[in-house]
Tab-separated table of C-alpha atoms in Angstrom:
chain	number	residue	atom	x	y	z
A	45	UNK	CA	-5.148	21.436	1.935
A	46	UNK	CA	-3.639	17.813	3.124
A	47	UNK	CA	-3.184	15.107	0.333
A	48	UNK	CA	-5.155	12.602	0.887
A	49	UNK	CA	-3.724	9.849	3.073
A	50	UNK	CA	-4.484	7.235	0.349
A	51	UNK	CA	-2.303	9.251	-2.228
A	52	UNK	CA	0.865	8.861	-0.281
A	53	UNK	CA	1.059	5.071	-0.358
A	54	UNK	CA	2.704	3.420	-2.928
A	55	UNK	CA	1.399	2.587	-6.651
A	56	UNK	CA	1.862	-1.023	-5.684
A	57	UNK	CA	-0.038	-0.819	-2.599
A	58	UNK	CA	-2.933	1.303	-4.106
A	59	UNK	CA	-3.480	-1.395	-6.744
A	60	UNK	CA	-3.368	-3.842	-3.966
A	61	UNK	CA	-6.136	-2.380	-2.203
A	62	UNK	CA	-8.034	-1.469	-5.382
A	63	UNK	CA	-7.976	-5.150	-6.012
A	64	UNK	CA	-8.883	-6.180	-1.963
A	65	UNK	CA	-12.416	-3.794	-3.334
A	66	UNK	CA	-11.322	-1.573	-0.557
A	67	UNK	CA	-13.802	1.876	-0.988
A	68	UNK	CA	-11.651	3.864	1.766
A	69	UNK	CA	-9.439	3.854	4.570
A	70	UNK	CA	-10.783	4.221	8.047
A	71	UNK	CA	-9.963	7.065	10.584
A	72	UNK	CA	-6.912	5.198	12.331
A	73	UNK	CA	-5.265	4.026	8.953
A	74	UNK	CA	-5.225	7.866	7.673
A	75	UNK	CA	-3.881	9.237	10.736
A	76	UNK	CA	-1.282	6.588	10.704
A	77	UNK	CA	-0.490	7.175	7.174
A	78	UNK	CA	-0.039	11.003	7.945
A	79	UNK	CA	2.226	10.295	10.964
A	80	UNK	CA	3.892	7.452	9.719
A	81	UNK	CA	4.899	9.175	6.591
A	82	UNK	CA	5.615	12.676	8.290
A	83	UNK	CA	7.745	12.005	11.559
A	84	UNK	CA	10.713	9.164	12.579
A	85	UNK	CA	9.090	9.330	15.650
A	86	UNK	CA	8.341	6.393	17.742
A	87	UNK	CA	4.011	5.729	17.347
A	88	UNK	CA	1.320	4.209	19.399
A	89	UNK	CA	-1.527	3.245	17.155
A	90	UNK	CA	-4.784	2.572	19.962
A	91	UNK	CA	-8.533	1.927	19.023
A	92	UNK	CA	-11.099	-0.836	19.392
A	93	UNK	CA	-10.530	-4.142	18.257
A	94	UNK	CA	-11.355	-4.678	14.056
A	95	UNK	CA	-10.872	-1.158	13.725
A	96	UNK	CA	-8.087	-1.999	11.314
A	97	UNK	CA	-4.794	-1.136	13.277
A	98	UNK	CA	-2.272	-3.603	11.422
A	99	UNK	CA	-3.325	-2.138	8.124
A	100	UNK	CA	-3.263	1.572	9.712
A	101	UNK	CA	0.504	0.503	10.792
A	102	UNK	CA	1.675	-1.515	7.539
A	103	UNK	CA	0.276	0.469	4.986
A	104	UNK	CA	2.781	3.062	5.115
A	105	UNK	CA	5.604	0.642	6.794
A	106	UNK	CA	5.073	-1.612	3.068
A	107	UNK	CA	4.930	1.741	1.195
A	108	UNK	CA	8.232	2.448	2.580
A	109	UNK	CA	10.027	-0.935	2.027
A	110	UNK	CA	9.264	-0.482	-1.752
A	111	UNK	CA	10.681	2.220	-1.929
A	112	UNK	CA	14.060	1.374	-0.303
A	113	UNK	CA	13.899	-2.609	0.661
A	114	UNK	CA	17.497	-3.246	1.740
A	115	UNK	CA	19.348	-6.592	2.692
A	116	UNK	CA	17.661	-7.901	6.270
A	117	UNK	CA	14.446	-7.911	8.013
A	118	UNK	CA	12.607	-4.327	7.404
A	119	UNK	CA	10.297	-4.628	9.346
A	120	UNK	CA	9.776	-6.799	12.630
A	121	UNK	CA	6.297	-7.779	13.992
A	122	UNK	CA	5.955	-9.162	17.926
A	123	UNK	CA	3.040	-10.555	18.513
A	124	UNK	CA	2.472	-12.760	21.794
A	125	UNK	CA	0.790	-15.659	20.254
A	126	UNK	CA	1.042	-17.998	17.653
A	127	UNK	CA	-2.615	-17.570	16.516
A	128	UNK	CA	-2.418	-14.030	16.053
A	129	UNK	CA	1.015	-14.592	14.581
A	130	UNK	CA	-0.596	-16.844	11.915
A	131	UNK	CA	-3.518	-14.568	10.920
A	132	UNK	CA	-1.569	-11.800	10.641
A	133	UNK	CA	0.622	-13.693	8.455
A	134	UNK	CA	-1.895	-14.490	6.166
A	135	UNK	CA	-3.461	-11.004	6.158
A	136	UNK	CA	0.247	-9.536	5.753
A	137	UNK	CA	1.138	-11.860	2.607
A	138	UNK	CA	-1.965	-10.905	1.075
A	139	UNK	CA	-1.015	-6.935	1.282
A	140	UNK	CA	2.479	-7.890	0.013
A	141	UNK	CA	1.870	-10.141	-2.548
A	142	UNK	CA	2.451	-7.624	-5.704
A	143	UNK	CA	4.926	-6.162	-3.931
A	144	UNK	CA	7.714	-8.685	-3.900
A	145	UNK	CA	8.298	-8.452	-0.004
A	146	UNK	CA	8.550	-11.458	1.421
A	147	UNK	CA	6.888	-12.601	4.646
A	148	UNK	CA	8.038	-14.689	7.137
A	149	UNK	CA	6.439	-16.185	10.428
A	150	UNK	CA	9.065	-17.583	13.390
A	151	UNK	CA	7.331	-19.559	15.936
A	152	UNK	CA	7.480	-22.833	17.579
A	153	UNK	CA	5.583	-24.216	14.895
A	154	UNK	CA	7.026	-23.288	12.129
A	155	UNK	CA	9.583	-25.960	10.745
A	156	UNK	CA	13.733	-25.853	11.467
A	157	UNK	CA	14.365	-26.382	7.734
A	158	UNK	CA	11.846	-23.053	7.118
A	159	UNK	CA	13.850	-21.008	9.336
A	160	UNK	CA	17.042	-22.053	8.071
A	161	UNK	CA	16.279	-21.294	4.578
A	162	UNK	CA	15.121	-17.559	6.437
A	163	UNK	CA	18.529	-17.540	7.965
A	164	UNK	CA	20.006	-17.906	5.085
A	165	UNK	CA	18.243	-14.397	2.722
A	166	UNK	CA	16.461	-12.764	5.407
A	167	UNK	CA	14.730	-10.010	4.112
A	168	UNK	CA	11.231	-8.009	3.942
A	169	UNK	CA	8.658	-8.601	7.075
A	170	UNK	CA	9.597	-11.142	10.024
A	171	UNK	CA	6.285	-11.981	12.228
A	172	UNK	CA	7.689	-13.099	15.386
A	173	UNK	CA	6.685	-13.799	19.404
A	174	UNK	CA	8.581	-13.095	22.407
A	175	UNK	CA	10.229	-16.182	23.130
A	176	UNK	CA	10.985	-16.752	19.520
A	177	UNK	CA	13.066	-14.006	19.742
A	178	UNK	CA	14.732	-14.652	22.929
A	179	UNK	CA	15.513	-18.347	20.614
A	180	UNK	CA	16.921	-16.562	18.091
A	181	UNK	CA	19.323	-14.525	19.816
A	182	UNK	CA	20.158	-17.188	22.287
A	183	UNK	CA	20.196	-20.076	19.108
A	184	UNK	CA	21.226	-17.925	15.927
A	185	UNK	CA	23.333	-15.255	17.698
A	186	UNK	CA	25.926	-15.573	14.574
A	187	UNK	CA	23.419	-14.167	12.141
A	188	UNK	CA	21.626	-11.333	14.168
A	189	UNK	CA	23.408	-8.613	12.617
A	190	UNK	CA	22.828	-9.871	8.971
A	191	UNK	CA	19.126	-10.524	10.068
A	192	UNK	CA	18.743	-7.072	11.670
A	193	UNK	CA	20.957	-5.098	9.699
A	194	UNK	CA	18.076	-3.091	7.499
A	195	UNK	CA	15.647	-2.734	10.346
A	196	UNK	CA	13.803	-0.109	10.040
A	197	UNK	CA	10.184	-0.693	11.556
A	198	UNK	CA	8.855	-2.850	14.985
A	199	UNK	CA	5.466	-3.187	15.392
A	200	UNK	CA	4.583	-4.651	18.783
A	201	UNK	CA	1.001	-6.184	18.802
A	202	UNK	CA	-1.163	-6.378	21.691
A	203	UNK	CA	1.314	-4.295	24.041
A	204	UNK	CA	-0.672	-4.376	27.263
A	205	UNK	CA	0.070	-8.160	26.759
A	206	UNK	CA	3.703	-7.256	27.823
A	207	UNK	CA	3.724	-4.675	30.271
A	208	UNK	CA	0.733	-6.709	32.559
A	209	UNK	CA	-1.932	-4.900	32.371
């Protein structure tokens, strides 16, 4: 018989989501924990809109970080606007928030003095768009290997968004 999804997360992240008065996980976030968890694989996580897809992918992606956060960005999340960067930011900081990993969000609007201070200890979740990253590279190309150097995870949000359809 399979453990149960919810019993392969991390201590820290169960007590989060005791506390968030979360009952159960939904269909996508246990299949995501199983493949997540069983295969280095690269994954497409599809399904209808509010169906809870950034928890099905960072659920096991935070479980993971706990467990061996290194030096760098772990995990890197594209998203193509700042709106969505924002509210995933806040939804993201609130899964994190016993867990010590730091969030960060890298947009236009986000101030030069905040991204230095990033530049300087990057580490845990970057939330990022498309031409923020192009800015980086193109504007901080003397600290993309320290910035990338434990990246383990990329989560791209909204994909049809970047392929045109």
């Amino acid at each position: 018989m399979k453990q149960p999804a919810f019993s392969l997360l991390n201590p820290t992240v169960q007590q989060k989501l005791y506390q968030m008065k979360w009952t159960e996980l939904r269909p996508i976030q246990r299949d995501a924990i199983y493949k997540i968890f069983q295969s280095s694989n690269h994954i497409i996580i599809s399904a209808n809109t509010a169906s809870g897809k950034t928890e099905a992918a960072f659920l096991p992606i935070i479980s993971q970080i706990i467990e061996k956060e290194g030096a760098g960005v772990n995990a890197l999340y594209v998203g193509p606007l700042k709106a969505l960067i924002n509210d995933q930011f806040q939804r993201l900081e609130t899964l994190c928030d016993l867990s010590g990993i730091p969030v960060f969000k890298w947009h236009g609007d986000v101030s030069s003095d905040r991204k230095k201070n990033f530049l300087k200890n990057p580490r845990g979740i970057l939330l990022i768009t498309p031409e923020s990253i192009e800015s980086l590279f193109i504007n901080h190309s003397e600290n993309i290997s320290q910035l990338f150097s434990g990246l383990s995870y990329i989560v791209i949000d909204e994909m049809h968004s970047f392929i045109g359809v």
